[in-house]
PDB file of C-alpha atoms in Angstrom:
ATOM      1  CA  UNK A  32     117.155 133.641 101.612  1.00 39.00           C
ATOM      2  CA  UNK A  33     120.862 134.163 101.604  1.00 39.00           C
ATOM      3  CA  UNK A  34     121.476 137.877 102.680  1.00 42.00           C
ATOM      4  CA  UNK A  35     125.107 137.058 102.134  1.00 38.00           C
ATOM      5  CA  UNK A  36     124.638 135.807  98.339  1.00 40.00           C
ATOM      6  CA  UNK A  37     123.952 138.470  95.690  1.00 40.00           C
ATOM      7  CA  UNK A  38     122.391 135.256  93.330  1.00 65.00           C
ATOM      8  CA  UNK A  39     119.565 135.419  95.832  1.00 82.00           C
ATOM      9  CA  UNK A  40     117.204 133.884  93.128  1.00 87.00           C
ATOM     10  CA  UNK A  41     118.099 130.485  91.210  1.00 92.00           C
ATOM     11  CA  UNK A  42     115.739 129.054  88.617  1.00 94.00           C
ATOM     12  CA  UNK A  43     115.640 125.534  87.705  1.00 94.00           C
ATOM     13  CA  UNK A  44     115.138 124.385  83.617  1.00 95.00           C
ATOM     14  CA  UNK A  45     113.720 120.560  83.942  1.00 95.00           C
ATOM     15  CA  UNK A  46     112.912 118.929  80.653  1.00 94.00           C
ATOM     16  CA  UNK A  47     111.898 115.504  79.505  1.00 92.00           C
ATOM     17  CA  UNK A  48     112.736 115.150  75.645  1.00 89.00           C
ATOM     18  CA  UNK A  49     116.414 113.647  76.677  1.00 89.00           C
ATOM     19  CA  UNK A  50     117.150 110.063  74.952  1.00 90.00           C
ATOM     20  CA  UNK A  51     115.953 107.966  72.040  1.00 90.00           C
ATOM     21  CA  UNK A  52     115.507 104.598  71.346  1.00 90.00           C
ATOM     22  CA  UNK A  53     119.101 102.933  70.832  1.00 90.00           C
ATOM     23  CA  UNK A  54     117.548 100.675  68.199  1.00 92.00           C
ATOM     24  CA  UNK A  55     115.003 102.808  66.170  1.00 92.00           C
ATOM     25  CA  UNK A  56     116.197 106.359  67.046  1.00 90.00           C
ATOM     26  CA  UNK A  57     112.642 107.107  67.872  1.00 91.00           C
ATOM     27  CA  UNK A  58     112.127 110.402  70.423  1.00 90.00           C
ATOM     28  CA  UNK A  59     109.102 109.197  72.460  1.00 90.00           C
ATOM     29  CA  UNK A  60     106.818 111.965  74.133  1.00 88.00           C
ATOM     30  CA  UNK A  61     106.204 112.718  77.638  1.00 90.00           C
ATOM     31  CA  UNK A  62     103.161 111.058  77.391  1.00 90.00           C
ATOM     32  CA  UNK A  63     104.320 107.778  75.423  1.00 91.00           C
ATOM     33  CA  UNK A  64     106.943 107.789  78.664  1.00 92.00           C
ATOM     34  CA  UNK A  65     104.104 108.041  81.053  1.00 90.00           C
ATOM     35  CA  UNK A  66     102.088 105.341  79.191  1.00 88.00           C
ATOM     36  CA  UNK A  67     105.094 103.000  79.495  1.00 88.00           C
ATOM     37  CA  UNK A  68     105.617 102.779  82.943  1.00 86.00           C
ATOM     38  CA  UNK A  69     102.079 100.976  82.676  1.00 76.00           C
ATOM     39  CA  UNK A  70     103.125  98.591  80.360  1.00 64.00           C
ATOM     40  CA  UNK A  71     103.253  94.658  81.835  1.00 48.00           C
ATOM     41  CA  UNK A  72     105.877  93.635  79.602  1.00 48.00           C
ATOM     42  CA  UNK A  73     109.249  95.653  79.400  1.00 45.00           C
ATOM     43  CA  UNK A  74     108.095  97.831  82.329  1.00 47.00           C
ATOM     44  CA  UNK A  75     110.316  99.631  84.860  1.00 49.00           C
ATOM     45  CA  UNK A  76     110.086  96.541  87.222  1.00 51.00           C
ATOM     46  CA  UNK A  77     111.979  94.438  84.832  1.00 61.00           C
ATOM     47  CA  UNK A  78     114.600  96.999  84.538  1.00 73.00           C
ATOM     48  CA  UNK A  79     114.747 100.078  86.767  1.00 78.00           C
ATOM     49  CA  UNK A  80     112.954 102.953  85.229  1.00 84.00           C
ATOM     50  CA  UNK A  81     113.286 101.395  81.582  1.00 88.00           C
ATOM     51  CA  UNK A  82     110.002 101.304  79.751  1.00 90.00           C
ATOM     52  CA  UNK A  83     109.281  99.716  75.914  1.00 89.00           C
ATOM     53  CA  UNK A  84     109.891 101.898  73.059  1.00 90.00           C
ATOM     54  CA  UNK A  85     106.138 102.629  71.633  1.00 89.00           C
ATOM     55  CA  UNK A  86     107.949 102.028  67.930  1.00 90.00           C
ATOM     56  CA  UNK A  87     109.972  98.901  67.928  1.00 91.00           C
ATOM     57  CA  UNK A  88     109.543  97.792  71.582  1.00 88.00           C
ATOM     58  CA  UNK A  89     112.944  97.804  72.823  1.00 89.00           C
ATOM     59  CA  UNK A  90     114.160  99.055  76.352  1.00 89.00           C
ATOM     60  CA  UNK A  91     115.431 102.374  76.925  1.00 90.00           C
ATOM     61  CA  UNK A  92     115.472 104.828  80.231  1.00 92.00           C
ATOM     62  CA  UNK A  93     113.695 107.815  80.162  1.00 94.00           C
ATOM     63  CA  UNK A  94     115.514 110.833  81.775  1.00 94.00           C
ATOM     64  CA  UNK A  95     114.807 114.262  83.214  1.00 95.00           C
ATOM     65  CA  UNK A  96     117.740 116.449  82.347  1.00 94.00           C
ATOM     66  CA  UNK A  97     117.985 119.996  84.531  1.00 95.00           C
ATOM     67  CA  UNK A  98     119.910 122.971  84.316  1.00 94.00           C
ATOM     68  CA  UNK A  99     120.539 125.655  87.203  1.00 94.00           C
ATOM     69  CA  UNK A 100     120.567 129.190  86.219  1.00 93.00           C
ATOM     70  CA  UNK A 101     120.581 132.772  88.128  1.00 91.00           C
ATOM     71  CA  UNK A 102     118.149 135.511  87.132  1.00 89.00           C
ATOM     72  CA  UNK A 103     121.371 137.066  85.027  1.00 87.00           C
ATOM     73  CA  UNK A 104     122.173 133.743  83.541  1.00 90.00           C
ATOM     74  CA  UNK A 105     118.356 132.846  82.037  1.00 90.00           C
ATOM     75  CA  UNK A 106     118.162 136.655  80.891  1.00 88.00           C
ATOM     76  CA  UNK A 107     121.679 136.589  79.196  1.00 87.00           C
ATOM     77  CA  UNK A 108     120.296 132.978  77.526  1.00 82.00           C
ATOM     78  CA  UNK A 109     117.106 134.048  76.661  1.00 76.00           C
ATOM     79  CA  UNK A 110     118.699 137.134  74.651  1.00 72.00           C
ATOM     80  CA  UNK A 111     120.729 134.849  72.562  1.00 70.00           C
ATOM     81  CA  UNK A 112     118.901 134.232  69.119  1.00 66.00           C
ATOM     82  CA  UNK A 113     117.470 130.435  68.484  1.00 65.00           C
ATOM     83  CA  UNK A 114     118.842 128.430  65.888  1.00 64.00           C
ATOM     84  CA  UNK A 115     117.515 125.083  64.410  1.00 63.00           C
ATOM     85  CA  UNK A 116     114.017 123.761  63.711  1.00 62.00           C
ATOM     86  CA  UNK A 117     111.256 123.980  66.235  1.00 61.00           C
ATOM     87  CA  UNK A 118     111.495 120.542  68.797  1.00 60.00           C
ATOM     88  CA  UNK A 119     108.160 119.574  67.562  1.00 59.00           C
ATOM     89  CA  UNK A 120     109.919 118.670  64.275  1.00 64.00           C
ATOM     90  CA  UNK A 121     113.174 117.756  64.954  1.00 67.00           C
ATOM     91  CA  UNK A 122     114.303 114.249  64.696  1.00 69.00           C
ATOM     92  CA  UNK A 123     117.266 113.977  67.045  1.00 71.00           C
ATOM     93  CA  UNK A 124     118.228 115.466  70.469  1.00 74.00           C
ATOM     94  CA  UNK A 125     120.208 118.785  70.799  1.00 67.00           C
ATOM     95  CA  UNK A 126     123.885 117.890  71.527  1.00 62.00           C
ATOM     96  CA  UNK A 127     124.908 119.529  74.878  1.00 56.00           C
ATOM     97  CA  UNK A 128     128.091 120.124  76.707  1.00 52.00           C
ATOM     98  CA  UNK A 129     127.859 117.260  79.429  1.00 50.00           C
ATOM     99  CA  UNK A 130     128.873 120.100  82.197  1.00 52.00           C
ATOM    100  CA  UNK A 131     125.945 122.216  81.289  1.00 71.00           C
ATOM    101  CA  UNK A 132     123.124 120.150  82.413  1.00 85.00           C
ATOM    102  CA  UNK A 133     122.542 116.786  84.395  1.00 92.00           C
ATOM    103  CA  UNK A 134     120.314 113.953  84.118  1.00 94.00           C
ATOM    104  CA  UNK A 135     118.667 111.722  86.601  1.00 96.00           C
ATOM    105  CA  UNK A 136     115.904 108.661  85.897  1.00 95.00           C
ATOM    106  CA  UNK A 137     112.429 109.490  85.071  1.00 95.00           C
ATOM    107  CA  UNK A 138     110.387 107.374  87.216  1.00 94.00           C
ATOM    108  CA  UNK A 139     106.769 106.870  87.815  1.00 93.00           C
ATOM    109  CA  UNK A 140     104.821 108.766  90.298  1.00 93.00           C
ATOM    110  CA  UNK A 141     104.229 105.389  92.272  1.00 91.00           C
ATOM    111  CA  UNK A 142     107.892 104.596  92.148  1.00 92.00           C
ATOM    112  CA  UNK A 143     108.688 108.080  93.299  1.00 95.00           C
ATOM    113  CA  UNK A 144     106.143 107.373  96.440  1.00 95.00           C
ATOM    114  CA  UNK A 145     107.981 104.238  96.968  1.00 94.00           C
ATOM    115  CA  UNK A 146     111.451 105.663  96.918  1.00 96.00           C
ATOM    116  CA  UNK A 147     110.382 108.588  99.149  1.00 96.00           C
ATOM    117  CA  UNK A 148     108.903 106.535 101.918  1.00 96.00           C
ATOM    118  CA  UNK A 149     112.169 103.866 101.829  1.00 96.00           C
ATOM    119  CA  UNK A 150     114.077 106.697 102.621  1.00 97.00           C
ATOM    120  CA  UNK A 151     112.007 108.187 105.048  1.00 96.00           C
ATOM    121  CA  UNK A 152     111.955 104.915 106.624  1.00 97.00           C
ATOM    122  CA  UNK A 153     115.725 104.663 106.870  1.00 96.00           C
ATOM    123  CA  UNK A 154     116.134 108.064 107.632  1.00 96.00           C
ATOM    124  CA  UNK A 155     113.302 109.310 109.397  1.00 95.00           C
ATOM    125  CA  UNK A 156     111.589 112.403 108.065  1.00 93.00           C
ATOM    126  CA  UNK A 157     114.431 114.543 108.512  1.00 93.00           C
ATOM    127  CA  UNK A 158     115.383 113.541 104.907  1.00 95.00           C
ATOM    128  CA  UNK A 159     112.735 115.572 103.757  1.00 95.00           C
ATOM    129  CA  UNK A 160     114.911 118.742 103.693  1.00 94.00           C
ATOM    130  CA  UNK A 161     115.645 120.525 100.088  1.00 93.00           C
ATOM    131  CA  UNK A 162     119.072 120.384 100.758  1.00 92.00           C
ATOM    132  CA  UNK A 163     119.518 116.943 102.365  1.00 93.00           C
ATOM    133  CA  UNK A 164     117.176 114.948  99.517  1.00 96.00           C
ATOM    134  CA  UNK A 165     118.901 116.539  97.051  1.00 95.00           C
ATOM    135  CA  UNK A 166     122.179 115.709  97.943  1.00 94.00           C
ATOM    136  CA  UNK A 167     121.422 111.962  99.144  1.00 96.00           C
ATOM    137  CA  UNK A 168     118.534 111.088  96.872  1.00 97.00           C
ATOM    138  CA  UNK A 169     118.868 113.166  93.765  1.00 96.00           C
ATOM    139  CA  UNK A 170     116.509 111.141  91.507  1.00 97.00           C
ATOM    140  CA  UNK A 171     113.577 111.097  93.913  1.00 97.00           C
ATOM    141  CA  UNK A 172     114.337 114.841  94.195  1.00 97.00           C
ATOM    142  CA  UNK A 173     114.517 116.125  90.969  1.00 97.00           C
ATOM    143  CA  UNK A 174     111.445 113.812  90.022  1.00 97.00           C
ATOM    144  CA  UNK A 175     109.521 115.220  92.765  1.00 97.00           C
ATOM    145  CA  UNK A 176     110.500 118.810  91.632  1.00 96.00           C
ATOM    146  CA  UNK A 177     109.314 118.127  88.241  1.00 96.00           C
ATOM    147  CA  UNK A 178     105.788 116.568  88.926  1.00 95.00           C
ATOM    148  CA  UNK A 179     105.477 119.972  91.231  1.00 94.00           C
ATOM    149  CA  UNK A 180     106.123 122.098  88.450  1.00 93.00           C
ATOM    150  CA  UNK A 181     103.888 120.043  86.232  1.00 91.00           C
ATOM    151  CA  UNK A 182     101.198 120.686  88.689  1.00 90.00           C
ATOM    152  CA  UNK A 183     101.959 124.027  89.442  1.00 87.00           C
ATOM    153  CA  UNK A 184     102.616 123.316  92.806  1.00 89.00           C
ATOM    154  CA  UNK A 185     105.171 124.572  95.578  1.00 89.00           C
ATOM    155  CA  UNK A 186     108.082 122.114  96.401  1.00 92.00           C
ATOM    156  CA  UNK A 187     106.734 120.343  99.725  1.00 92.00           C
ATOM    157  CA  UNK A 188     110.334 120.158 101.313  1.00 93.00           C
ATOM    158  CA  UNK A 189     111.565 122.210 104.606  1.00 90.00           C
ATOM    159  CA  UNK A 190     114.373 124.600 104.020  1.00 89.00           C
ATOM    160  CA  UNK A 191     116.610 124.097 106.693  1.00 83.00           C
ATOM    161  CA  UNK A 192     118.741 127.235 108.772  1.00 79.00           C
ATOM    162  CA  UNK A 193     121.703 125.251 109.509  1.00 78.00           C
ATOM    163  CA  UNK A 194     124.359 126.784 108.665  1.00 72.00           C
ATOM    164  CA  UNK A 195     125.763 126.058 105.437  1.00 74.00           C
ATOM    165  CA  UNK A 196     121.971 125.243 104.309  1.00 79.00           C
ATOM    166  CA  UNK A 197     121.109 126.938 100.916  1.00 84.00           C
ATOM    167  CA  UNK A 198     118.278 129.343 101.693  1.00 85.00           C
ATOM    168  CA  UNK A 199     118.064 130.796  98.391  1.00 88.00           C
ATOM    169  CA  UNK A 200     114.675 130.885  96.738  1.00 88.00           C
ATOM    170  CA  UNK A 201     113.749 128.663  93.784  1.00 91.00           C
ATOM    171  CA  UNK A 202     111.742 128.198  91.319  1.00 90.00           C
ATOM    172  CA  UNK A 203     111.596 125.293  88.558  1.00 93.00           C
ATOM    173  CA  UNK A 204     110.410 125.597  84.830  1.00 93.00           C
ATOM    174  CA  UNK A 205     109.093 122.120  83.501  1.00 93.00           C
ATOM    175  CA  UNK A 206     109.095 121.949  79.812  1.00 91.00           C
ATOM    176  CA  UNK A 207     109.309 118.829  77.224  1.00 88.00           C
ATOM    177  CA  UNK A 208     112.289 120.502  75.511  1.00 87.00           C
ATOM    178  CA  UNK A 209     115.682 121.969  76.418  1.00 88.00           C
ATOM    179  CA  UNK A 210     114.755 124.933  74.319  1.00 85.00           C
ATOM    180  CA  UNK A 211     111.251 125.785  76.089  1.00 86.00           C
ATOM    181  CA  UNK A 212     112.164 125.381  79.745  1.00 90.00           C
ATOM    182  CA  UNK A 213     115.007 127.644  79.260  1.00 89.00           C
ATOM    183  CA  UNK A 214     113.107 130.228  77.231  1.00 88.00           C
ATOM    184  CA  UNK A 215     110.419 129.667  80.399  1.00 90.00           C
ATOM    185  CA  UNK A 216     113.284 130.647  82.696  1.00 91.00           C
ATOM    186  CA  UNK A 217     114.379 133.754  80.330  1.00 91.00           C
ATOM    187  CA  UNK A 218     110.355 134.563  80.712  1.00 88.00           C
ATOM    188  CA  UNK A 219     110.558 134.051  84.327  1.00 87.00           C
ATOM    189  CA  UNK A 220     113.752 136.234  84.898  1.00 88.00           C
ATOM    190  CA  UNK A 221     112.595 138.996  82.894  1.00 85.00           C
ATOM    191  CA  UNK A 222     109.210 139.156  84.942  1.00 81.00           C
ATOM    192  CA  UNK A 223     111.267 139.167  88.284  1.00 81.00           C
ATOM    193  CA  UNK A 224     113.849 141.621  87.126  1.00 80.00           C
ATOM    194  CA  UNK A 225     111.233 144.127  85.788  1.00 72.00           C
ATOM    195  CA  UNK A 226     108.689 143.566  88.739  1.00 65.00           C
ATOM    196  CA  UNK A 227     111.998 144.679  90.934  1.00 57.00           C
ATOM    197  CA  UNK A 228     113.208 147.362  89.126  1.00 54.00           C
ATOM    198  CA  UNK A 229     116.387 145.310  88.183  1.00 41.00           C
ATOM    199  CA  UNK A 230     115.962 146.588  84.684  1.00 39.00           C
ATOM    200  CA  UNK A 231     115.737 150.027  83.263  1.00 39.00           C
ATOM    201  CA  UNK A 232     115.226 149.360  79.238  1.00 42.00           C
ATOM    202  CA  UNK A 233     115.834 146.028  77.758  1.00 41.00           C
ATOM    203  CA  UNK A 234     119.231 147.565  76.434  1.00 40.00           C
ATOM    204  CA  UNK A 235     120.522 148.559  79.729  1.00 48.00           C
ATOM    205  CA  UNK A 236     120.797 145.372  82.210  1.00 46.00           C
ATOM    206  CA  UNK A 237     122.638 146.056  85.511  1.00 45.00           C
ATOM    207  CA  UNK A 238     124.084 142.905  87.326  1.00 45.00           C
ATOM    208  CA  UNK A 239     122.401 141.374  89.895  1.00 42.00           C
ATOM    209  CA  UNK A 240     124.895 142.417  92.368  1.00 42.00           C
ATOM    210  CA  UNK A 241     124.459 146.085  91.768  1.00 43.00           C
ATOM    211  CA  UNK A 242     120.877 145.492  92.770  1.00 40.00           C
ATOM    212  CA  UNK A 243     121.400 143.036  95.751  1.00 39.00           C
ATOM    213  CA  UNK A 244     119.178 144.709  98.268  1.00 41.00           C
ATOM    214  CA  UNK A 245     116.100 144.713  95.963  1.00 44.00           C
ATOM    215  CA  UNK A 246     115.820 141.496  96.888  1.00 45.00           C
ATOM    216  CA  UNK A 247     115.062 141.758 100.265  1.00 47.00           C
ATOM    217  CA  UNK A 248     111.755 142.829  98.777  1.00 49.00           C
ATOM    218  CA  UNK A 249     110.688 139.051  98.081  1.00 50.00           C
ATOM    219  CA  UNK A 250     110.650 138.809 102.124  1.00 53.00           C
ATOM    220  CA  UNK A 251     109.015 135.535 103.114  1.00 55.00           C
ATOM    221  CA  UNK A 252     106.596 135.090 100.449  1.00 53.00           C
ATOM    222  CA  UNK A 253     106.732 132.125  97.798  1.00 53.00           C
ATOM    223  CA  UNK A 254     108.239 132.822  94.814  1.00 52.00           C
ATOM    224  CA  UNK A 255     106.060 131.226  92.922  1.00 52.00           C
ATOM    225  CA  UNK A 256     103.419 134.071  93.941  1.00 55.00           C
ATOM    226  CA  UNK A 257     105.373 136.899  91.690  1.00 54.00           C
ATOM    227  CA  UNK A 258     104.422 134.738  88.752  1.00 53.00           C
ATOM    228  CA  UNK A 259     101.237 133.263  89.306  1.00 50.00           C
ATOM    229  CA  UNK A 260     100.191 131.797  85.988  1.00 48.00           C
ATOM    230  CA  UNK A 261      96.526 130.626  87.572  1.00 51.00           C
ATOM    231  CA  UNK A 262      94.833 134.023  86.908  1.00 48.00           C
ATOM    232  CA  UNK A 263      94.812 135.082  90.223  1.00 46.00           C
ATOM    233  CA  UNK A 264      95.967 138.990  88.979  1.00 52.00           C
ATOM    234  CA  UNK A 265      95.866 140.032  85.343  1.00 56.00           C
ATOM    235  CA  UNK A 266      99.102 141.418  84.654  1.00 58.00           C
ATOM    236  CA  UNK A 267     100.517 138.255  84.325  1.00 54.00           C
ATOM    237  CA  UNK A 268      98.690 137.450  81.505  1.00 55.00           C
ATOM    238  CA  UNK A 269      99.022 140.787  79.973  1.00 61.00           C
ATOM    239  CA  UNK A 270     103.125 140.866  80.043  1.00 59.00           C
ATOM    240  CA  UNK A 271     104.963 140.415  76.362  1.00 62.00           C
ATOM    241  CA  UNK A 272     106.792 137.264  77.528  1.00 59.00           C
ATOM    242  CA  UNK A 273     103.958 135.346  79.501  1.00 54.00           C
ATOM    243  CA  UNK A 274     101.054 135.884  77.266  1.00 51.00           C
TER     244      UNK A 274
END
């Protein structure tokens, strides 16, 4: 937690529907990307991160995209009306301004483990600090966070209290499509804002800076414990946005 920062909670939207095959314009499903890691020919060991297109067999490199937003930004974006067709039936990838999100190569769990072991061998266990791994090995960092979010696991990285370190709370929302991931961030933000009484009504939303002291109620408890979707408490399932 960073007591000097009003935007003490950050949400990270992660999604894998980011690229299409250059030859046939096919957009692979997430399970097709994972199936491509096991292919003997055209696998990721021929070209880093590349897999064979499940339709035409051409090589392409899948990506994971991510966008970091504050609770206020996530709530505001979620209130905007959705446009276009649902992602399940669109045959193109929604164009985005490059400065609105970032991408890393989508690698297999075995490659992720190899990369982490090499990083530890080179830099020692100190590299497994959240800010340091993110800065020095963003591909490993965001692939690890993607897997943790997919399996509803906390990010197993230490947070340094050194001067200048990022001590904010983070919560990642992983989905196949950008719109779904950002909608998940909106639902998460709304639950947290409601939980800490940041919002008195949907038409009257105070800024986070006006309610910064309420963030102290988070204490040292993991942020995920506030929005557990594994059934630890029933009011999560009764919430209109998460149900």
